[in-house]
Coordinates of C-alpha atoms and ligand atoms in Angstrom, one line a residue:
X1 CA 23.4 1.7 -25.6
X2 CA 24.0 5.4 -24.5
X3 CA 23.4 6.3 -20.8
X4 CA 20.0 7.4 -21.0
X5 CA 18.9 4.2 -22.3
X6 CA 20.1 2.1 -18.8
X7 CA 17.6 1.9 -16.4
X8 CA 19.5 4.1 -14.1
X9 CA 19.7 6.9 -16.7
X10 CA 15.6 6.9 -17.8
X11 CA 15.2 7.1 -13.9
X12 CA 16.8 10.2 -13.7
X13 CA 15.4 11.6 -16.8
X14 CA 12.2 10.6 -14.9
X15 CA 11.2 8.2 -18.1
X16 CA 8.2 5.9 -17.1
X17 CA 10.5 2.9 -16.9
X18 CA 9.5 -1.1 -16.0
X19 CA 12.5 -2.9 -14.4
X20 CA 12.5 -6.8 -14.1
X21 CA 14.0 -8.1 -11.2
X22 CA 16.3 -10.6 -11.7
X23 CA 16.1 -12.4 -8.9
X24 CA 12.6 -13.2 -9.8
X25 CA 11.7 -16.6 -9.1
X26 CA 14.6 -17.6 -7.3
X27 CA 13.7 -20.3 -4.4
X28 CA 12.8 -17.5 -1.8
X29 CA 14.7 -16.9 1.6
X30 CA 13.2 -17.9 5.0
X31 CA 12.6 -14.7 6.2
X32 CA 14.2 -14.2 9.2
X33 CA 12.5 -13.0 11.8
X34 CA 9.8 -15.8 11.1
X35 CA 6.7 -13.7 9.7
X36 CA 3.0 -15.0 11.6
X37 CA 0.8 -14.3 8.9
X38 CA -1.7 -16.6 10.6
X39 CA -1.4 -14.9 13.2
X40 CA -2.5 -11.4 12.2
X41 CA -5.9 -13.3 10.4
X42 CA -6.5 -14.6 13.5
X43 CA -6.4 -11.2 15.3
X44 CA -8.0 -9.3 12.8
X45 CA -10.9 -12.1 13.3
X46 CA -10.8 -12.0 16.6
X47 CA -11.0 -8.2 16.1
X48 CA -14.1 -7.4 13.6
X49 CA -16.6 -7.6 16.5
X50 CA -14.8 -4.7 18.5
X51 CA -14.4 -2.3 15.3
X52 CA -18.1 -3.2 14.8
X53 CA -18.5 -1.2 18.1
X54 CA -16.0 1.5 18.0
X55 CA -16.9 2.5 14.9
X56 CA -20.5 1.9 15.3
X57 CA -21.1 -0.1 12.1
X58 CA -22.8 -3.5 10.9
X59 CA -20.9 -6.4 12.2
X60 CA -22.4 -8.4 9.6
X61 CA -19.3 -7.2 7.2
X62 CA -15.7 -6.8 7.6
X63 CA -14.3 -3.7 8.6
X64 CA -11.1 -4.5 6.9
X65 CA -12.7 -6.1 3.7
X66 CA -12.4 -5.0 0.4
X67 CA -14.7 -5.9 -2.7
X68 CA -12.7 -6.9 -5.8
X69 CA -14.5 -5.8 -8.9
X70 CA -14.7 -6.6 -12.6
X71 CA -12.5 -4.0 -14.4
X72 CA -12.4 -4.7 -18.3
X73 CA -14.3 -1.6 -19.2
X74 CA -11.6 0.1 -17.4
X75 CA -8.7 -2.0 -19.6
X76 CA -11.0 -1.6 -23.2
X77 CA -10.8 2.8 -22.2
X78 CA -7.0 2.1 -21.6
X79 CA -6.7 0.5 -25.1
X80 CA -6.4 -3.2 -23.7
X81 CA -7.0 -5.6 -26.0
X82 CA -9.5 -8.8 -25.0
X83 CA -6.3 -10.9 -25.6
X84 CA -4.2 -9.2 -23.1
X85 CA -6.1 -11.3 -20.0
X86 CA -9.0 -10.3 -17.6
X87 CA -9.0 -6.9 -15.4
X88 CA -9.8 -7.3 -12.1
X89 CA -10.0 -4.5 -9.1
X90 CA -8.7 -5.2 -5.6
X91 CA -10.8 -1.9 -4.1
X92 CA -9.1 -1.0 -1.2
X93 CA -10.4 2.6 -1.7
X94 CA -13.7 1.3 -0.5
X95 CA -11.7 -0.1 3.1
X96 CA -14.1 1.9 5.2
X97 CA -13.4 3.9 8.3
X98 CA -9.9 4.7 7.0
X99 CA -10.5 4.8 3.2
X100 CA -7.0 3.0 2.4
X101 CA -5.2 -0.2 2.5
X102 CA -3.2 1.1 5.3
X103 CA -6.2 0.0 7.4
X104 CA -5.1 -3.0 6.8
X105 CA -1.7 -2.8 8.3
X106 CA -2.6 -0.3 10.7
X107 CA -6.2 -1.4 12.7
X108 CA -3.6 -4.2 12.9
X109 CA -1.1 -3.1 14.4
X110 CA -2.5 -1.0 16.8
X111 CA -5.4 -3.9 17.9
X112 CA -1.8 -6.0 18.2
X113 CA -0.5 -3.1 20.8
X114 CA -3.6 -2.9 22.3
X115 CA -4.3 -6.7 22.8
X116 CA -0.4 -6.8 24.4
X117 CA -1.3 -4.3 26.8
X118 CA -4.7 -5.6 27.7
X119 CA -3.1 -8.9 27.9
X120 CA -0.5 -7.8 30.6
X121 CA -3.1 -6.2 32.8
X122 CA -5.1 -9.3 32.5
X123 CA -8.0 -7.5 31.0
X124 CA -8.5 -10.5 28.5
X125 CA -6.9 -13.8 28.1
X126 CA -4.7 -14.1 25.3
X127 CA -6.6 -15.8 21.9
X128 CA -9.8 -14.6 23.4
X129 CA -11.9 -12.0 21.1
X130 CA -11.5 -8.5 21.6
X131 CA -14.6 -7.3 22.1
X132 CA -13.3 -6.5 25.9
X133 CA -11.0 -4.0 24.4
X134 CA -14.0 -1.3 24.3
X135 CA -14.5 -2.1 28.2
X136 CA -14.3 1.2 30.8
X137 CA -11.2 -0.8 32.2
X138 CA -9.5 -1.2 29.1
X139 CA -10.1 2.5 28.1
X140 CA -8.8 3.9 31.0
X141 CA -5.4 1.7 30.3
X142 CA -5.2 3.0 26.8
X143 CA -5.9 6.3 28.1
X144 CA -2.5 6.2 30.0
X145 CA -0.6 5.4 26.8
X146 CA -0.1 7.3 23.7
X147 CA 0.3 5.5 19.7
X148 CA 2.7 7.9 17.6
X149 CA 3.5 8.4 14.1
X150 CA 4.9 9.5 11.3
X151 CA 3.2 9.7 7.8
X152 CA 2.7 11.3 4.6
X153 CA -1.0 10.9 5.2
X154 CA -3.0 7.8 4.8
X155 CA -0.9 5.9 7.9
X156 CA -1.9 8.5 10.2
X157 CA -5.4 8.4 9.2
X158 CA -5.4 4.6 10.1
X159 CA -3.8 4.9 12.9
X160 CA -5.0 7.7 14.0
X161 CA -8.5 7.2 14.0
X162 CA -8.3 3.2 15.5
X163 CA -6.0 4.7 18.1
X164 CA -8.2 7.1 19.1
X165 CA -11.6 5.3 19.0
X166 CA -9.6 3.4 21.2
X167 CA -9.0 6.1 23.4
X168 CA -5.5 6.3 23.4
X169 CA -3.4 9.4 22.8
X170 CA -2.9 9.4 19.1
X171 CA -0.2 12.2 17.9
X172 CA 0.4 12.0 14.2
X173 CA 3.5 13.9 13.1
X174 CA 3.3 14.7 9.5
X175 CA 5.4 16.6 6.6
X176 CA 3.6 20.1 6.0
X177 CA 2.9 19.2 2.7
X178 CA 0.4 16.4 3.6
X179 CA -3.0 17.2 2.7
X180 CA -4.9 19.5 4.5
X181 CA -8.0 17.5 4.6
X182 CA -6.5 14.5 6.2
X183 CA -4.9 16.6 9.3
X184 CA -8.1 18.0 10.2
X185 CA -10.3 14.7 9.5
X186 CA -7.4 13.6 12.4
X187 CA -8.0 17.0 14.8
X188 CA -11.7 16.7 14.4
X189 CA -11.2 12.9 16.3
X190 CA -9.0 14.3 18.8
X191 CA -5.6 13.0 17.1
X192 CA -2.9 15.6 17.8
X193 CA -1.4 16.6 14.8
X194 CA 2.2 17.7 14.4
X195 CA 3.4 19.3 11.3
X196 CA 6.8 19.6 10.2
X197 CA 9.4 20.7 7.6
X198 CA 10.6 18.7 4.8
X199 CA 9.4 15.1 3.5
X200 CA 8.2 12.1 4.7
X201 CA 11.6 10.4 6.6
X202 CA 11.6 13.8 8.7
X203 CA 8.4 13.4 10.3
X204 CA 9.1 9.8 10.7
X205 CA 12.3 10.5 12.8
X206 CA 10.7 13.0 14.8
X207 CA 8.2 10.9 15.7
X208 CA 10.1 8.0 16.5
X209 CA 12.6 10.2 18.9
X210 CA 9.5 11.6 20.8
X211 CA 7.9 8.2 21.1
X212 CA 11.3 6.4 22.3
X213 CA 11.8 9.0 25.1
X214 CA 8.7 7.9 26.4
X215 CA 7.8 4.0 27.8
X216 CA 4.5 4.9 27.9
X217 CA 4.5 5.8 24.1
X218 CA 4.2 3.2 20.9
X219 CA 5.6 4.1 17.8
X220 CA 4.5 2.8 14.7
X221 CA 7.1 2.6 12.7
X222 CA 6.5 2.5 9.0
X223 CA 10.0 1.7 7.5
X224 CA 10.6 -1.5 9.9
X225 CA 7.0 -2.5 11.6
X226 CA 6.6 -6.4 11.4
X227 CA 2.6 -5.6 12.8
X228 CA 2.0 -3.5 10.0
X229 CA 3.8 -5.9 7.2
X230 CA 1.5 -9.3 8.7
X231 CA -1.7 -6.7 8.7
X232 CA -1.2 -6.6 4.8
X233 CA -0.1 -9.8 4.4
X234 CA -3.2 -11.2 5.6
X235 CA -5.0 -9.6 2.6
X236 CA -3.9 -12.1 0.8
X237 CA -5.7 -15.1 1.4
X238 CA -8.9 -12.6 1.0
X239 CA -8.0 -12.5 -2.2
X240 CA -7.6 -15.6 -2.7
X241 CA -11.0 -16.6 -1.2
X242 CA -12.5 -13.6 -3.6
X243 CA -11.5 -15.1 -6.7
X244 CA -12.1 -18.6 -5.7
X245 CA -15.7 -17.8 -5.1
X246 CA -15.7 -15.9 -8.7
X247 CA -14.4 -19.5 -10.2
X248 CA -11.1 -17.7 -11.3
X249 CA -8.6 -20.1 -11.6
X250 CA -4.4 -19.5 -10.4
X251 CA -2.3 -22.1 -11.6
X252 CA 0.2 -22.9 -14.3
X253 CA -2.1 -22.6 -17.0
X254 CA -3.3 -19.5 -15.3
X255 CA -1.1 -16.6 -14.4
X256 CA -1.8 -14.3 -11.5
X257 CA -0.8 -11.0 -12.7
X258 CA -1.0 -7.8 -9.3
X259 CA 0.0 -4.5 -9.2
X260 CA 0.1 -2.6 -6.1
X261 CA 1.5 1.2 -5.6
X262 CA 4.3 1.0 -3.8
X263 CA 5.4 4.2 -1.0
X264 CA 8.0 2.9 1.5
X265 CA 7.0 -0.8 1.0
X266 CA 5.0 -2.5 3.6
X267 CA 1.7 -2.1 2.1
X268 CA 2.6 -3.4 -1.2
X269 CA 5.5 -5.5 0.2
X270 CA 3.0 -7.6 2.4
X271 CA 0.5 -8.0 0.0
X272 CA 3.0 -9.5 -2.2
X273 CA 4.6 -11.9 0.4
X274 CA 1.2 -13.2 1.4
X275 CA 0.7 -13.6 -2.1
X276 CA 4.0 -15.8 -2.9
X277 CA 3.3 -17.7 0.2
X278 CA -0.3 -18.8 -1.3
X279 CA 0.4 -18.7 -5.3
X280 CA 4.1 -19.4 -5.3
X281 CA 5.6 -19.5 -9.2
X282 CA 1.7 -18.7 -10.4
X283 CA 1.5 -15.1 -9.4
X284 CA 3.7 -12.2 -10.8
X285 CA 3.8 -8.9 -8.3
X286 CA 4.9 -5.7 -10.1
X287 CA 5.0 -2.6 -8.1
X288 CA 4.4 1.2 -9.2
X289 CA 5.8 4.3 -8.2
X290 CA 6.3 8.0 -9.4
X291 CA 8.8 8.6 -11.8
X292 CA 9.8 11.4 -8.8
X293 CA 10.2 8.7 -6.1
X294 CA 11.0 5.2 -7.2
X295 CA 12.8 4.7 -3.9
X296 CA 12.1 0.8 -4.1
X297 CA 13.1 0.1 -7.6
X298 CA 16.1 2.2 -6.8
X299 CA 16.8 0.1 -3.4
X300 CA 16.5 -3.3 -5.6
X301 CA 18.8 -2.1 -7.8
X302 CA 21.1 -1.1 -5.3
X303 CA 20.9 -4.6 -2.9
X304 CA 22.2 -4.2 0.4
X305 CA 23.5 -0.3 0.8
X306 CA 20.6 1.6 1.2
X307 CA 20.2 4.0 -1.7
X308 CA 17.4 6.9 -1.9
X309 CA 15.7 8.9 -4.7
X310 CA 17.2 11.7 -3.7
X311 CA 21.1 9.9 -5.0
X312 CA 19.9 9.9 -8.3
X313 CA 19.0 13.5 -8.8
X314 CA 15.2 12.9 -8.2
X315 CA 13.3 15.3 -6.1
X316 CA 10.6 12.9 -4.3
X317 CA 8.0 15.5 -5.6
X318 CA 4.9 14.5 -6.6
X319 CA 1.1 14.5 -6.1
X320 CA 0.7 11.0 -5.3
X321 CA 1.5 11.7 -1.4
X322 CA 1.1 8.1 -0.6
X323 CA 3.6 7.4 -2.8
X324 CA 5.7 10.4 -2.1
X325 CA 8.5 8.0 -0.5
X326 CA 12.8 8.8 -0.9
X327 CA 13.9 5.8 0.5
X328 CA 12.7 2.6 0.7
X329 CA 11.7 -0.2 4.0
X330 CA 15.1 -1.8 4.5
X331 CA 13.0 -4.5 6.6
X332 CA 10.6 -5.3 3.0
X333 CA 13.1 -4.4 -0.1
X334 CA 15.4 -7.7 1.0
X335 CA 12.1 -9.8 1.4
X336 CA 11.4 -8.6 -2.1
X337 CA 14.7 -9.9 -3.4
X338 CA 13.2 -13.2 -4.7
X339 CA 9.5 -12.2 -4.7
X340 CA 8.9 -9.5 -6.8
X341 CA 8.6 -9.3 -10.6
X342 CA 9.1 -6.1 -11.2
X343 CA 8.6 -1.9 -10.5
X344 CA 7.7 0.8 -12.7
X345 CA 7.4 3.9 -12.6
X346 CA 4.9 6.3 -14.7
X347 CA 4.5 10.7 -14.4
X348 CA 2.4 12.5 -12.0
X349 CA 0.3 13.2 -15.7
X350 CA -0.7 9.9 -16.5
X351 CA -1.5 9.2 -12.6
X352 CA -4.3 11.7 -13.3
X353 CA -5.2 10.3 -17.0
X354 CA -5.8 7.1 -15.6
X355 CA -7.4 8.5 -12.2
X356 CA -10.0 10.2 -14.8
X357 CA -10.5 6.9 -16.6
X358 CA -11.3 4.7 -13.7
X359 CA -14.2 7.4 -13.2
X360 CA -15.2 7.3 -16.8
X361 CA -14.8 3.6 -17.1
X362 CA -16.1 2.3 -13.8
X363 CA -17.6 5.3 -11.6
X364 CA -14.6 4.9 -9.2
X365 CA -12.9 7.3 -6.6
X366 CA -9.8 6.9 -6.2
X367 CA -6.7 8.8 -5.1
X368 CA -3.6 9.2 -7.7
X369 CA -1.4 7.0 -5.5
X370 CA -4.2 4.6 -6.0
X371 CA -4.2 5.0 -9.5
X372 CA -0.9 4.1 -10.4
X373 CA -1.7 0.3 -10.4
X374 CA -3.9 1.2 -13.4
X375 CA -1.0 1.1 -15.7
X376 CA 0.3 -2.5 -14.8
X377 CA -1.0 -4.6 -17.3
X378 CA 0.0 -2.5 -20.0
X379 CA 3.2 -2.3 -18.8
X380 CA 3.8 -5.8 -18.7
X381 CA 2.3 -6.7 -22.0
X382 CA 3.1 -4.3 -23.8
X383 CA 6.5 -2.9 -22.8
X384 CA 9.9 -4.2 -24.0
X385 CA 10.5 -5.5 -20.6
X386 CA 7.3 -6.8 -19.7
X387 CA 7.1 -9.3 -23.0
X388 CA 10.5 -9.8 -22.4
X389 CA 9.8 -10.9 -19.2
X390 CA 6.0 -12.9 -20.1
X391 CA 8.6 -14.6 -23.1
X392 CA 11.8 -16.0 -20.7
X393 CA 8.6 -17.5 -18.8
X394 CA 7.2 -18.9 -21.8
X395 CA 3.9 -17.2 -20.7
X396 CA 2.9 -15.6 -23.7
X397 CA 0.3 -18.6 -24.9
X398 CA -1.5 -17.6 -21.5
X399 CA -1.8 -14.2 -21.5
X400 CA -5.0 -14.0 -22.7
X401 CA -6.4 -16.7 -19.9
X402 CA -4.5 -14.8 -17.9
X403 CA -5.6 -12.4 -14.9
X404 CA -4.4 -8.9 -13.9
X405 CA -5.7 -7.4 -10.7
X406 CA -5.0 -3.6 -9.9
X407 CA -5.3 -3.0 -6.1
X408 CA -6.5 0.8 -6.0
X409 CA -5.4 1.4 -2.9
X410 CA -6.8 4.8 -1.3
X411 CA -9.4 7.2 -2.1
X412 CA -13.1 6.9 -1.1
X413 CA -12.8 9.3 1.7
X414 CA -11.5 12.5 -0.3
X415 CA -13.5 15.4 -0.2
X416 CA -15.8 15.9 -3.4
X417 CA -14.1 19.2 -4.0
X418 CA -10.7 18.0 -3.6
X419 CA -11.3 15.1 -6.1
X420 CA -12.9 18.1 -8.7
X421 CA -9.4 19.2 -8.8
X422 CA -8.1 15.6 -9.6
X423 CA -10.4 15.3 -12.6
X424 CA -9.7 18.7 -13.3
X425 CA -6.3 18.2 -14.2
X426 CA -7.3 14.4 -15.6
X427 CA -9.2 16.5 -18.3
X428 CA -6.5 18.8 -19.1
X429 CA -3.7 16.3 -19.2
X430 CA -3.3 14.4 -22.9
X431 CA -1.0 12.1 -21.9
X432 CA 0.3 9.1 -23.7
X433 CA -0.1 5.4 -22.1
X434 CA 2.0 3.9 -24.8
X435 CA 4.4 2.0 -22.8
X436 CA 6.1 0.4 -25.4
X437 CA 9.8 1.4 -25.2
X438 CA 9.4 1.4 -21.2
Ligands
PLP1 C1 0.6 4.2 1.7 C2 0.0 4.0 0.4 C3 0.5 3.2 -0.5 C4 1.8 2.4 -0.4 O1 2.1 1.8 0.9 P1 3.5 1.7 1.4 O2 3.4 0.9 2.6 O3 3.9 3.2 1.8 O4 4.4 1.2 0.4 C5 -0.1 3.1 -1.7 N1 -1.3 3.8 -2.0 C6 -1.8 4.6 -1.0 C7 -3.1 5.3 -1.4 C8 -1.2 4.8 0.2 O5 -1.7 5.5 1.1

């Protein structure tokens, strides 16, 4: 086997690569410190009343609810065959207010702040529901303090726009490269936006020195935040509750197949934990990142040191800036260490090809980031690694009963003529989703 053909070497060469992680299945870890994902339901219950109000929506539905949708027209335009299993989508694109799952994490973790505060000032009794949060008296406290972040784009959305309706002081540092669209959606709610040089982990410490010199000041820190982790954890017993009402069965006659895009890993990473905790052995979670910025399937690889994209030659480029990640969450990549399946990675190009399909196939929005996930079940069924994988399991008899969901997670909120562009290039870009020799 020459160099190229390791894992490490496709990497570089940016080959759309699937890499199965041998500790898969191994009796997990207690995670240490304990992980409340009970908890964070529980608030976000307590919680849906109060975004009701802020936001000035229905309080019949969730605010941080997403619909999961039948998706086999989308598999059939992909080339899936019938006996590859069922497509399901997991639309967090349609998670309203912040268009993204990190409203999941991040309403959460900024309610959890909030609740702390209003706690301490005896504002509301602790357990109680948060509709007090909204009160004069609780505004004027918020107003005092000041939530701070740093983020590619989508995490300061969420957390800027919950902070804010809150009516805290929201600053959002970002990398100057984050879309335009999302920093003024931000300024045009009164979030104060701070651009700077360079990627992603740049903002993020420059956010997180600011905020530390200040006691008055939260940082939301995405590389190491247990509120954010439990805030996507929690989605997974909505899942579970969303296919139990569809009569889908998870068990060991029925595999549980989900692929979530993976940036630094707490979106993806809590999903998948929440998952375990419910499914155990019967679900499979595969992550998938740019072929630019596979920062977690390079930090699996790497175990304990912490190891970036950039190591490897890789330039963290890429149009998926959710994804757009150099090093991964040394708080989630050792939770992962028994959890996870696998990663893969696929091009920018056949981010777009499958963006353009999901509109084709299903009339859906969504963001290339969120698009990535489209690839999964191919990936797994019909790359070397993937059947290898379905084989040592001796799952391939259940494939076809089996289930994939796709969580598409961002996308709703782009503007029209920005999502032009996006089909624009999907229609330009032949691109091959043979994933065969992956
Ligand atoms: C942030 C994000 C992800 C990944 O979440 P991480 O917590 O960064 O791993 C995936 N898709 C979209 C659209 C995102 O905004």
């Amino acid at each position: 086997m020459s160099y190229s053909d390791t894992i490490l070497g496709r990497l570089r060469e940016k080959r759309p690569s699937l890499w199965i992680n041998p500790g898969a299945g191994q009796a997990p870890e207690a995670a240490k410190p304990a992980i409340d994902i009970a908890a964070a339901e529980d608030r976000l219950d307590r919680a849906q009343p109060l975004l009701a109000k802020l936001f000035s929506r229905s309080a019949a539905g969730r605010l941080t609810h997403s619909p999961l949708v039948a998706a086999d027209a989308l598999g059939a335009a992909l080339g899936a065959s019938n006996q590859m299993g069922r497509w399901l989508i997991k639309a967090d694109h349609e998670l309203p207010i912040a268009g993204s799952v990190k409203a999941r994490g991040g309403f959460h973790e900024v309610l959890a702040y909030a609740e702390r505060l209003a706690v301490e000032q005896g504002l509301v009794a602790p357990g109680a529901p948060l509709t007090t949060l909204a009160s004069p008296e609780a505004r004027e406290l918020f107003s005092r303090h000041s939530v701070v972040v740093g983020s590619t784009g989508n995490l300061g959305l969420s957390i800027g726009l919950i902070s804010a309706a809150l009516g805290f002081r929201a600053i959002v540092h970002m990398s100057s490269d984050a879309k335009e669209w999302k920093k003024q959606r931000l300024r045009d709610h009164g979030v104060v936006v701070i651009e700077h040089a360079g990627d992603y982990a740049n903002a993020v410490a420059q956010g997180r020195r600011e905020a530390e010199a200040d006691p008055s000041s939260h940082f939301v820190d995405d590389e190491y935040s247990l509120d954010l982790f439990v805030g996507y954890a929690a989605a997974a017993r909505e899942l579970a509750a969303q296919l139990a009402e569809q009569n889908i069965a998870v068990d060991a006659q029925h595999p549980l197949f989900v692929y979530i895009p993976c940036g630094v890993g707490g979106a993806p990473g809590g999903i998948a934990f929440g998952l375990k905790q419910l499914f155990g052995d019967h679900v499979h979670c595969v992550f998938a990142e740019p072929a630019a910025s596979p920062c977690m399937m390079v930090q699996m690889i790497a175990g304990d040191e912490p190891m970036s994209v950039y190591s490897l030659g890789l330039d963290n480029r890429t149009e998926a800036d959710g994804l757009a990640v150099g090093q991964a969450s040394l708080l989630v990549a050792p939770l992962m260490r028994t959890r996870l399946a696998g990663v893969y990675t696929l091009t920018d190009d056949q981010m777009f090809s499958l963006l353009g399909s999901a509109e084709q196939a299903l009339g859906m929005t969504v963001e290339p980031s969120a698009a990535a996930g489209m690839a999964g079940p191919l990936m797994m069924t019909q790359s070397a690694a993937g059947r290898a994988y379905v084989a040592a399991r001796g799952l391939g008899p259940l494939v076809a009963g089996a289930v994939h969901v796709v969580w598409t997670t961002g996308g709703s909120l782009v503007p029209a003529a920005e999502y032009q562009k996006f089909l624009d290039r999907a229609r330009k870009t032949p691109t091959n989703l043979d994933f065969g020799d992956a």
